[in-house]
Structures are given as structure tokens and as C-alpha cells.
Coordinates of C-alpha atoms and ligand atoms in Angstrom, one line a residue:
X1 CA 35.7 -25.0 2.0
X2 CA 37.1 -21.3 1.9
X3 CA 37.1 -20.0 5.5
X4 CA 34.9 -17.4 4.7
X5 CA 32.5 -20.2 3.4
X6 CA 33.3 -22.0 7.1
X7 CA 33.2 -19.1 9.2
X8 CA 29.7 -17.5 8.4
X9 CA 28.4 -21.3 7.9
X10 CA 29.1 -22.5 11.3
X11 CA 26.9 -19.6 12.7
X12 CA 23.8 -21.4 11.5
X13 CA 22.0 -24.5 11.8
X14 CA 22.4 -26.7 8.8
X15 CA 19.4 -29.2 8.3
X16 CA 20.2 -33.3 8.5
X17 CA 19.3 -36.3 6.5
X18 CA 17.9 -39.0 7.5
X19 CA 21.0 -40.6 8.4
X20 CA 22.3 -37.1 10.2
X21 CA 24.5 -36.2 7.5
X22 CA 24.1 -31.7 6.7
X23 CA 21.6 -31.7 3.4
X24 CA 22.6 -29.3 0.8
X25 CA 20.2 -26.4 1.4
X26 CA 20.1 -24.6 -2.1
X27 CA 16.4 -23.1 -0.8
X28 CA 17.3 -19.9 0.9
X29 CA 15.2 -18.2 -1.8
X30 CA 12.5 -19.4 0.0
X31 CA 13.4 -20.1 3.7
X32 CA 16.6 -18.9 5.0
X33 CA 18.5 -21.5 7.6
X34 CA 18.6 -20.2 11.3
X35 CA 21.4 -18.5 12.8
X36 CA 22.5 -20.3 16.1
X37 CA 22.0 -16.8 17.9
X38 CA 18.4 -16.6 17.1
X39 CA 17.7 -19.4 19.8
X40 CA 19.5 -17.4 22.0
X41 CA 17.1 -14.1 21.4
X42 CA 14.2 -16.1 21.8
X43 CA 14.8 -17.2 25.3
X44 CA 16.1 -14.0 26.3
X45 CA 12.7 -12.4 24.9
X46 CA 10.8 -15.3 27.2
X47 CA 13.0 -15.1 30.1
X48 CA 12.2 -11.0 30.3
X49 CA 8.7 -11.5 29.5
X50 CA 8.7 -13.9 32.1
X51 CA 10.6 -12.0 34.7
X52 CA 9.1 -8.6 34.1
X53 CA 5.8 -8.9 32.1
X54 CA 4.7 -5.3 31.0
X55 CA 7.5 -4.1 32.5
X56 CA 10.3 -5.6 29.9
X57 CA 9.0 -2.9 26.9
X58 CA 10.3 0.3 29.2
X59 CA 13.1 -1.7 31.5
X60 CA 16.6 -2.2 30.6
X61 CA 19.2 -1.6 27.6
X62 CA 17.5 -3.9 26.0
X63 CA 13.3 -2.7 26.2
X64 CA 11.2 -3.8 23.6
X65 CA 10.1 -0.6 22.8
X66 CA 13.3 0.0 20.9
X67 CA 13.3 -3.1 19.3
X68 CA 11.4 -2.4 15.9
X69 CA 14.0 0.9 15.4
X70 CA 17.0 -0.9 15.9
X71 CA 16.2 -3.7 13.6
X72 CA 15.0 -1.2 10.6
X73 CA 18.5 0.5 11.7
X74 CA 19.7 -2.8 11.0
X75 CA 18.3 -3.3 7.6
X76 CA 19.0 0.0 6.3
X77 CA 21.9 -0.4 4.6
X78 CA 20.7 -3.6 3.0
X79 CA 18.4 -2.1 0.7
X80 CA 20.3 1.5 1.0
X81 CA 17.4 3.2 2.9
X82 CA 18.6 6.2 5.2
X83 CA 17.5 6.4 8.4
X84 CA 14.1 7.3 8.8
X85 CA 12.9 5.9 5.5
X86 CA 12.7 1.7 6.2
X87 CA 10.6 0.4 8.7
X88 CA 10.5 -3.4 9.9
X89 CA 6.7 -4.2 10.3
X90 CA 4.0 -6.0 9.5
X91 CA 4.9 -8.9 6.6
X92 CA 4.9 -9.0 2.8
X93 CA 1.5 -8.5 1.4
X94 CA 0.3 -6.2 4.2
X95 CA 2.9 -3.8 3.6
X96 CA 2.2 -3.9 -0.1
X97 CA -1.3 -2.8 0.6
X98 CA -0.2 -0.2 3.5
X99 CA 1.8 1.3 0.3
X100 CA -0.8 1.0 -2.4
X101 CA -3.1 2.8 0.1
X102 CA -0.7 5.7 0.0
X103 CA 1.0 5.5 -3.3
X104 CA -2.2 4.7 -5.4
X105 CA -3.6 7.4 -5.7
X106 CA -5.9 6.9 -8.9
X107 CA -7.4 9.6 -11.2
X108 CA -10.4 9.3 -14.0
X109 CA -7.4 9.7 -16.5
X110 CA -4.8 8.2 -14.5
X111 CA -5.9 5.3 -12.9
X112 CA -3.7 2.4 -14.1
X113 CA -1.1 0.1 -12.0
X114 CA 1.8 -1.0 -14.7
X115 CA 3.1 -4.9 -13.1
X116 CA 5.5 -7.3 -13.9
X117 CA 4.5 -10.7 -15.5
X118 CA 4.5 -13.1 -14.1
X119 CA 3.6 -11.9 -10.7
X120 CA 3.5 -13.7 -7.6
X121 CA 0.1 -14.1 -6.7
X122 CA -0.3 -12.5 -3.5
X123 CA 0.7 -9.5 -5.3
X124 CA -1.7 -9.7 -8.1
X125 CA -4.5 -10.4 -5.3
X126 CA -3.4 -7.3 -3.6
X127 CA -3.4 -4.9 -6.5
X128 CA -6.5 -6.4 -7.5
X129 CA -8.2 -5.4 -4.5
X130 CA -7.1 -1.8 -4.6
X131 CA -7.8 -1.1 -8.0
X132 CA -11.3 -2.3 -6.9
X133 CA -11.5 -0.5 -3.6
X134 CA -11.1 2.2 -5.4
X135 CA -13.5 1.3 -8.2
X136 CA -12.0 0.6 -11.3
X137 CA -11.8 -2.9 -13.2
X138 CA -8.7 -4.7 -12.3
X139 CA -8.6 -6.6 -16.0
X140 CA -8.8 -2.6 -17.2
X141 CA -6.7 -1.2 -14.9
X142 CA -4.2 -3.8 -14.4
X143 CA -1.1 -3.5 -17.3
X144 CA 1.4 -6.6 -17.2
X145 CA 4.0 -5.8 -18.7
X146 CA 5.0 -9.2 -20.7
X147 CA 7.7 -10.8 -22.6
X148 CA 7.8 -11.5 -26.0
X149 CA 6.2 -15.0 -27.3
X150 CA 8.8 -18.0 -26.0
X151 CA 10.4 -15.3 -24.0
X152 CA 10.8 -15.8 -20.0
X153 CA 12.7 -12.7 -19.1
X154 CA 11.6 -8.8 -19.5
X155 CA 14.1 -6.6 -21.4
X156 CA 13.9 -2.8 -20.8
X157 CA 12.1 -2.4 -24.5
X158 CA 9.1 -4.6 -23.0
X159 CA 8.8 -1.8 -20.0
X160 CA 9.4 1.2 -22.5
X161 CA 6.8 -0.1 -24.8
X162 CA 4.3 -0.8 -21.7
X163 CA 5.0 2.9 -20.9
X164 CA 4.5 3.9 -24.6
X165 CA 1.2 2.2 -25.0
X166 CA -0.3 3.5 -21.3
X167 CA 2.4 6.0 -20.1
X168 CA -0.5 8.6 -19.4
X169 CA -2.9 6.3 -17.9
X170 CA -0.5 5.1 -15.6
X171 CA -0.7 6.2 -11.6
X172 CA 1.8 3.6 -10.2
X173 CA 4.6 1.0 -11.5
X174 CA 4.5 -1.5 -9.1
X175 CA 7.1 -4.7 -9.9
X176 CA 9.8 -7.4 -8.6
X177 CA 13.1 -6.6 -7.7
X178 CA 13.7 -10.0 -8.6
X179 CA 11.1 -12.2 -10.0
X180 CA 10.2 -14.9 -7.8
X181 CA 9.9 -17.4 -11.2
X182 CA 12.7 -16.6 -13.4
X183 CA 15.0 -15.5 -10.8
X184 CA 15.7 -12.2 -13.3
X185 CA 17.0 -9.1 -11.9
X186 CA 15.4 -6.3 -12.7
X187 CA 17.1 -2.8 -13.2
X188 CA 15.4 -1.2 -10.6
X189 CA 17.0 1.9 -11.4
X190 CA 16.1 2.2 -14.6
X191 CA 12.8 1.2 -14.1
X192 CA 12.3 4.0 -11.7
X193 CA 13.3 6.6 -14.0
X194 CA 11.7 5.4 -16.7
X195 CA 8.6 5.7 -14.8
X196 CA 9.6 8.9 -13.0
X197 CA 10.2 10.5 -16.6
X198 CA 6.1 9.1 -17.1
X199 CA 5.2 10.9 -13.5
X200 CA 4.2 8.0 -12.4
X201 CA 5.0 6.5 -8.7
X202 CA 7.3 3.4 -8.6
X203 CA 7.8 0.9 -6.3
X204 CA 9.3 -2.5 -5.6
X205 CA 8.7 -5.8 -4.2
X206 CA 12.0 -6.9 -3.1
X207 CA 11.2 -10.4 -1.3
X208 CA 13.8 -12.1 -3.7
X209 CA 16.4 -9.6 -3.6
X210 CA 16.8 -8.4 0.2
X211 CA 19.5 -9.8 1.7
X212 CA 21.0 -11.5 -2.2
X213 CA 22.1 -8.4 -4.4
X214 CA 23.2 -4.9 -3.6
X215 CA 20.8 -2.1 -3.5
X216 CA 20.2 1.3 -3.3
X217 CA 17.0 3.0 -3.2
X218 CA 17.5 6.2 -1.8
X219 CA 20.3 6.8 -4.4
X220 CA 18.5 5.2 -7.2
X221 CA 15.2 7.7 -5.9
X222 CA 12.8 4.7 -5.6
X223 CA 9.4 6.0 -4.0
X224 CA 8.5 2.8 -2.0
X225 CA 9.2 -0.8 -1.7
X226 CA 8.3 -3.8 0.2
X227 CA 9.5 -7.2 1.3
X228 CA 9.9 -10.0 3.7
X229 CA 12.9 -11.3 5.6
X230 CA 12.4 -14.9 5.8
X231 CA 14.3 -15.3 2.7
X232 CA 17.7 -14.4 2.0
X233 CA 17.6 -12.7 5.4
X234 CA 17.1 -15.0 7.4
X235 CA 14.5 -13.8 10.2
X236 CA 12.3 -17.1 10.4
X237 CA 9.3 -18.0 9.0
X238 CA 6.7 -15.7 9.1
X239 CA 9.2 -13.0 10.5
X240 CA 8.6 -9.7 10.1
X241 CA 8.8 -7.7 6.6
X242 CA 10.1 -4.4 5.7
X243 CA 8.7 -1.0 4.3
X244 CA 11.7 1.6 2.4
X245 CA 9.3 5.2 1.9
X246 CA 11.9 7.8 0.4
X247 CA 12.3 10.6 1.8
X248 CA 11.6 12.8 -0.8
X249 CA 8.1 11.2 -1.3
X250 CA 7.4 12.6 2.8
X251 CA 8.5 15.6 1.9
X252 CA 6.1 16.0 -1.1
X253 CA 3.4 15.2 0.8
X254 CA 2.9 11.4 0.8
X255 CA 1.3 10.3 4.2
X256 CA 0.2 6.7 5.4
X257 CA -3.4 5.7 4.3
X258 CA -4.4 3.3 6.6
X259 CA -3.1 4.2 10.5
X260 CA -2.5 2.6 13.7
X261 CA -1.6 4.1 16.9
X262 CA 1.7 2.7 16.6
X263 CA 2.0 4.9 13.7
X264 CA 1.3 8.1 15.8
X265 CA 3.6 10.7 17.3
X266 CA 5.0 8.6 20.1
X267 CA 5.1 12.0 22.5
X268 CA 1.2 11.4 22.6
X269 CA 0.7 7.9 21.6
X270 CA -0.6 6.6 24.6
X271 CA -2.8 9.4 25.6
X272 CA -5.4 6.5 24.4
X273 CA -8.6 8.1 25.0
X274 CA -7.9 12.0 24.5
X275 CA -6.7 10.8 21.0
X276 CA -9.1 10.9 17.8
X277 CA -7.0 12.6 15.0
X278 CA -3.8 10.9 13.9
X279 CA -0.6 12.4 14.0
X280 CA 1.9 10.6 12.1
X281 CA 5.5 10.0 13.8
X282 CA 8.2 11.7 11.5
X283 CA 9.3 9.6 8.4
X284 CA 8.7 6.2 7.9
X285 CA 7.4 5.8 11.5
X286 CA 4.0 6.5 10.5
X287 CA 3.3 3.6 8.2
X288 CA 3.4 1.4 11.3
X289 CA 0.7 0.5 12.3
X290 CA 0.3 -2.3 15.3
X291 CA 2.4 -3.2 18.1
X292 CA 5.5 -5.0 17.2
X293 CA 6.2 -8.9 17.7
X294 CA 8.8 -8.8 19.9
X295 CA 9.6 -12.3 19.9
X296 CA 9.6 -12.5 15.6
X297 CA 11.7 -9.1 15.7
X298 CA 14.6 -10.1 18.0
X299 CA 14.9 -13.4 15.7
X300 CA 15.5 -11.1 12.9
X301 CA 17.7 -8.7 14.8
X302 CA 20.2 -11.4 15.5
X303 CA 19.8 -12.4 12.1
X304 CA 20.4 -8.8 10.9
X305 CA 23.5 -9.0 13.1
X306 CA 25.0 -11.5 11.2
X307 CA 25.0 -9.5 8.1
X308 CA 26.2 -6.6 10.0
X309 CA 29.6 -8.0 11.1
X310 CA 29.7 -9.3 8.0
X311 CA 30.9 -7.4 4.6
X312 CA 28.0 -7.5 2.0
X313 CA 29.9 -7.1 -0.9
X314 CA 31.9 -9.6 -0.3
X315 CA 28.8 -11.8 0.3
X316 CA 27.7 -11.0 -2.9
X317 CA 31.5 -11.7 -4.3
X318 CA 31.1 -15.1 -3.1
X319 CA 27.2 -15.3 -4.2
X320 CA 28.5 -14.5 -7.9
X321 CA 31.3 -17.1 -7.5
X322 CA 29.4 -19.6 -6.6
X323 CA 26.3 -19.0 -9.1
X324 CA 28.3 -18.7 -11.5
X325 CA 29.9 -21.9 -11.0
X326 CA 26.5 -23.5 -10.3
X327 CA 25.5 -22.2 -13.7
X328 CA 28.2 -23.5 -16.0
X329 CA 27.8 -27.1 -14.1
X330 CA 24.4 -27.3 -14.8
X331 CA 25.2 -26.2 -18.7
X332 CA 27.9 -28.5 -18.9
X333 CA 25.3 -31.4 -17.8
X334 CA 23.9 -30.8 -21.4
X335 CA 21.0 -32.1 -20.4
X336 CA 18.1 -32.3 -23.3
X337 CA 15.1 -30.3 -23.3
X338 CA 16.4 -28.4 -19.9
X339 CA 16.9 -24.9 -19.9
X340 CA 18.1 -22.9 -17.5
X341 CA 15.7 -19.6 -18.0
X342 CA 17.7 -17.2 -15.3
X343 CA 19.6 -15.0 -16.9
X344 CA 22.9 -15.4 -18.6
X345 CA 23.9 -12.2 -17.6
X346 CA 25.5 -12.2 -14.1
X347 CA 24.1 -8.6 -13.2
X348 CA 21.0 -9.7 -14.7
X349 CA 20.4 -12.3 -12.0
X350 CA 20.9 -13.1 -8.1
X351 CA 21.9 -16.1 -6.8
X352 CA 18.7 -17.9 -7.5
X353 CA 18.8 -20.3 -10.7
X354 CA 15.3 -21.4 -12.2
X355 CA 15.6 -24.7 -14.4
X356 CA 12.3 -25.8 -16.6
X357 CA 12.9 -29.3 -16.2
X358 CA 9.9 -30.3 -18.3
X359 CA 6.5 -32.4 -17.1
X360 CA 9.0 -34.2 -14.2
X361 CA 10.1 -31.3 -12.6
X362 CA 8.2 -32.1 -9.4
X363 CA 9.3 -35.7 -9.4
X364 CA 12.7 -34.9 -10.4
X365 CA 13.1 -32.0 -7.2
X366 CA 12.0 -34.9 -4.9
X367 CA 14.6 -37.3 -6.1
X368 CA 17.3 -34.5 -5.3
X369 CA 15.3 -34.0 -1.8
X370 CA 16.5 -37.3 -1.1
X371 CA 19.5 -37.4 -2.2
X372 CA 20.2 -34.4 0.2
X373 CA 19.8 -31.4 -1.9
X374 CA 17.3 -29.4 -0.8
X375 CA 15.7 -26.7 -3.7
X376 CA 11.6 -26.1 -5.1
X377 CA 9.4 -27.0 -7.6
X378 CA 7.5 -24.0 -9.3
X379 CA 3.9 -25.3 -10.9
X380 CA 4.2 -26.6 -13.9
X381 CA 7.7 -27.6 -15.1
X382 CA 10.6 -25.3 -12.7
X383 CA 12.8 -26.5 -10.1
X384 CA 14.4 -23.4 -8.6
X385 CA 17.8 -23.6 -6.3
X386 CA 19.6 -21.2 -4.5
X387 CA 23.8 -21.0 -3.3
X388 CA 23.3 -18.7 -0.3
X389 CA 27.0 -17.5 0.4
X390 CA 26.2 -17.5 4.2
X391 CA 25.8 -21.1 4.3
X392 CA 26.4 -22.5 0.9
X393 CA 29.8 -24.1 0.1
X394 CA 31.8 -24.2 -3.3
X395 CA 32.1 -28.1 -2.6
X396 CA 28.4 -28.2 -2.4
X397 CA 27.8 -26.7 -5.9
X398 CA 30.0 -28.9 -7.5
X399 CA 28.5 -32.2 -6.1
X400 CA 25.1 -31.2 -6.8
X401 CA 26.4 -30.4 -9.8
X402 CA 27.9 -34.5 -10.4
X403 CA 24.8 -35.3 -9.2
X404 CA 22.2 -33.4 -11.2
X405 CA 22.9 -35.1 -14.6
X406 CA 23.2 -38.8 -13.1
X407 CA 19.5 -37.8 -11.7
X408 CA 17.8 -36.6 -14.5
X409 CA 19.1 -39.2 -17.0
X410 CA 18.0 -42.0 -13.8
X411 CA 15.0 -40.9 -14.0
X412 CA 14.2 -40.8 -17.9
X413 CA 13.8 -38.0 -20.1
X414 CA 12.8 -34.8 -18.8
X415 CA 9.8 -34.4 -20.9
X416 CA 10.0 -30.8 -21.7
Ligands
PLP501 C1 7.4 -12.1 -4.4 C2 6.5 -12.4 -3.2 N1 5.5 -11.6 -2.9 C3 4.7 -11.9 -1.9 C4 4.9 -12.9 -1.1 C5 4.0 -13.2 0.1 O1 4.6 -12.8 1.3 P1 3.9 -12.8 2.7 O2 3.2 -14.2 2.8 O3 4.9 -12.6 3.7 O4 2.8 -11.8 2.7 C6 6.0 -13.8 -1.3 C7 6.2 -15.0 -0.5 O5 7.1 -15.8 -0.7 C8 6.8 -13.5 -2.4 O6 7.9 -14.3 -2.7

């Protein structure tokens, strides 16, 4: 094990077998492990609560009240938001409707929302509604941009010939960072000036790449995005998600749609009563909305923490590495009728791999379960797995990777 692998490793909790032996956890795509310090932040939240009561959100270095700030300070830099423009709040799917409420901003002629097939669903539920809260017919108004027949993965042609077809219809791009199915990473960049150049708004759901591949959304001018921290970043289930507004979109005028005191000027936000007319705090402080969950946000602060002592590129150096190698042992099980439909590409993808097994893909995930590898099965036929280079070891790739074949060929034919 390379003592980077060791080092960050030993700061979390790896799950047991039944026999006590550390599984394999190749699932951070969908629930990161927990850092040992977020037990740590959980007691001290309960042991202030429970010495101070009210008291413990204005008493101390460490008062609640500054908790939400210094854990969107903390996330900043992982999705290349400047100060001022990310917010930790809410989760996933509310924040994507706190955003569509200000970025969707629909005209007779311009009324259509441009998405990424497939979507997650919570997503497409979400869109859905707004497009119908504001009055129009979702299977209208609603452009899914798709791949070509037999295709998994969207090329940049399928978005420039969405744009061609609907360009002028279009009021928002709304799409994955990285899709949840295929594991593909999109060019977000790109994507937002290709849809800048169409005048429409763009934004991003980055659940499956926080925390997994570099980004940059101020530099790369992205108006909004979205996305929740109980993935690759670790926060706990549930934990709190995160809102990026740029700048520049505040500055042109772009104000939260649906407010909460929390959201308001905190020099008056608790003269409760004399208060009717909302005055948003500067920047991104206005999209919140509620008071924060202390006891969720100081879970992801220590988590944050780790990532902040820690160098994110070379994360990602090792998250290559170890997908990479991940990849090729899968390839080199030359298993019939398996494909592997993540990209090739290594700057196409994160460290997620998507495998379409075939009609035993569920059975075939529960066999690795027990065997002490820990990944998903997608509805109908993909079994997703993730090396997270936190916790994930080189030696753990390669014997899933002995493994895999042995296992599929056990268990028959994989019925694609
Ligand atoms: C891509 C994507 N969008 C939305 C959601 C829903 O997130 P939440 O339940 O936090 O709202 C998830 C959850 O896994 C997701 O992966």
C-alpha cells in the first residue's frame, strides 16, 4: 500500500465483513466512508448543545453561527467557487429548485430547459415541476439531449445539435457534471459556452463530481450549480449539499426566488417582527434559506478538513492511477457480453466505472457484496464501482480485479 494510500486511509472508518475482515468499499460514488474525526464533531456539537443550549450559536471560537460560512469556505476551492459564490445548505434536489426558481426565467419564445439523458430522476421530477409551475408542458418544454442509437455517452456534436435544433427556444441548460449512469464526464466548460454563445443560462449538477475531479466554475464562467456531499465528500448521509452562484450572474441582477430569513441581511435578520420585505445578504448568502443543521454541518466540516490538509491534485493523481488500473483489469477479464460503458478516455471520466453486466447484474453485485467488495447495481443490467483515493488501495483494485472474472464465469453467463 503506497503511504499516501495508508496515510489518508487510516483517517476513516473502513466497514467489516462478517468475519471482521475491512470490505473493499468501491461505493464512494454513492456513500462516502466516515472520517474518524466526524465522531469527534458530533459529540462536541452535543456536548455544547448540552452545556449551553441557545447560547452555543453566539458563545465561543467555535459558535454555530459561523458554522455554515466556514464549511462553504471549506468547499470553495473544491469546485473553484470564490468566496462569496458557494454556499453549503439545504441538500441536492432542494437546491436545484432554489436555482431553477432564479435561473429559469421562462419566456413565450424562450421557455425551454435543454437536460442531459439519462437524468437522474430527482432531477427530472424537479425540472418537471418548474416547467409546470410556470405553465408550460414539461414533454414540450423539456429537451434531452440524447445519444446516438446503441450509444451510452454524449459527445459534444449531440449538445451542438440539441442547441441547433432549439438554441432559440432554450432559457436554461441544466445537466450532470458527471452522469450518475455512465459515470461520463462532461466538459463542463464547453458546455457552458456553448450555451452562453445561445444566451442561454447554464448550470450543473455536480453530485458525482464534487470531491472526484478538478473543477473550476468561476474560471470556466458557469452561472449555477448544485450538489450533495455525501458522496465523494464525504459529509454523511443526508449531509448537507452545496449551491456555486457566479458572481457575475449577482452582479447582472440574478436574485434568490424563493427566500428565508436566513437568506436576509444578517445586520437585521432578527428584527423578526419589524421585517416584511427581504433583503438579501450580499452574494451567495441570500439563497439560504433556513437555519443550518449544526450537527450535519460540523460532520461535513471535519470532513472538508480532510481534503483541506490534503493536496487535491494529487488525490486525483492517485484517483487516475488507480482507475486506470481498475479499468484495464476489468478489460483484461475479457469477459463476454460485458462492457464497460465509462469512458475510455481518462479526462472523459472520474473515478467511477459503470459495467452492463447483462440480466444478472443484480445477482452478480450481491455475489461480490459477499465476497467483500462493496459497489451498486443500477436498474436493469449496471453494476457501478468506485476507487476513492482517500480510502481505496492499489492492492484492492487488483484483487477485485482476480476476483471479478472467477465471479462472473461462477455464476454462468452474464446474459447481456
Ligand atoms: C445526480 C443526482 N441528483 C440528485 C440526487 C438526489 O439528491 P438528494 O436526495 O440529496 O436531493 C442524487 C442522489 O444521489 C444524485 O446522484
Amino acid at each position: 500500500m503506497s503511504s499516501m494510500s495508508s496515510f489518508y486511509r487510516d483517517l476513516f472508518y473502513i466497514p467489516v465483513d462478517a468475519k471482521g475482515a475491512p470490505v473493499a468499499y468501491f461505493c464512494g460514488h454513492s456513500l462516502g466512508l466516515q472520517p474518524r474525526a466526524a465522531f469527534d464533531a458530533a459529540q462536541d456539537v452535543l456536548d455544547q448543545w448540552k452545556a449551553k443550549g441557545v447560547d452555543g450559536w453566539f458563545e465561543g471560537a467555535d459558535r454555530w453561527m459561523h458554522l455554515e460560512e466556514e464549511v462553504s469556505v471549506l468547499m470553495g476551492p473544491l469546485v473553484g467557487g470564490q468566496f462569496n459564490e458557494v454556499a453549503a445548505m439545504n441538500t441536492l434536489t432542494t437546491n436545484i429548485h432554489l436555482a431553477m426558481a432564479s435561473f429559469y426565467q421562462p419566456t413565450k419564445k424562450c421557455y425551454k430547459v435543454l437536460v442531459d439523458a439519462p437524468a437522474f430522476s430527482s432531477d427530472t421530477y424537479a425540472v418537471r415541476s418548474h416547467v409546470s409551475l410556470r405553465g408550460y408542458d414539461p414533454d414540450d418544454a423539456i429537451i434531452e439531449v440524447t445519444s446516438c442509437p446503441g450509444c451510452d455517452l454524449l459527445t459534444m456534436e449531440d449538445f451542438k445539435a440539441a442547441f441547433d435544433r432549439h438554441g432559440d427556444e432554450v432559457a436554461l441548460v441544466f445537466v450532470a457534471g458527471v452522469n450518475f449512469l455512465t459515470g461520463q464526464l462532461y466538459d463542463i466548460q464547453a458546455i457552458t459556452r456553448l450555451a452562453h454563445a445561445y444566451g442561454c443560462r447554464v448550470g450543473f449538477d455536480l453530485a458525482h463530481a464534487v470531491g472526484n475531479v478538478p473543477l473550476a466554475l468561476h474560471d470556466w464562467d458557469t452561472d449555477f450549480a448544485v450538489w450533495c456531499c455525501y458522496k465523494y465528500l464525504n459529509g454523511g448521509p443526508g449531509s448537507p449539499g452545496g449551491l456555486f452562484v457566479h458572481q457575475k450572474m449577482i452582479e447582472e441582477g440574478v436574485v434568490p426566488g424563493l427566500c428565508g430569513w436566513w437568506g436576509h441581511d444578517p445586520s437585521t435578520r432578527f428584527c423578526l417582527q419589524e421585517q416584511s420585505i427581504f433583503v438579501p445578504s450580499d452574494g451567495i448568502g441570500g439563497w439560504r434559506v433556513s437555519t443550518p443543521p449544526v450537527l450535519p454541518l460540523a460532520l461535513l466540516k471535519a470532513s472538508l478538513q480532510v481534503f483541506q490538509d490534503a493536496s487535491f491534485d494529487a488525490l486525483c493523481n492517485q484517483s487516475v492511477a488507480m482507475t486506470r488500473r481498475l479499468y484495464q483489469g476489468i478489460e483484461a477479464c475479457n469477459i463476454p457480453g460485458m462492457e464497460i460503458i465509462t469512458p475510455a478516455t481518462e479526462s472523459n471520466r472520474g473515478c467511477q466505472l459503470s459495467l452492463r453486466i447483462g440480466s444478472d447484474a443484480a445477482a452478480m453485485q450481491q455475489k461480490l457484496q459477499l465476497q467483500g467488495y462493496v459497489c451498486d447495481y443500477r436498474v436493469p443490467d449496471i453494476i457501478r464501482l468506485a476507487p476513492v483515493s482517500l480510502y481505496n488501495t492499489m492492492e484492492e483494485v487488483d484483487a477485485f480485479c482476480d476476483l471479478f472474472a472467477d465471479v462472473v464465469r461462477a455464476h454462468g453467463s452474464t446474459g447481456a
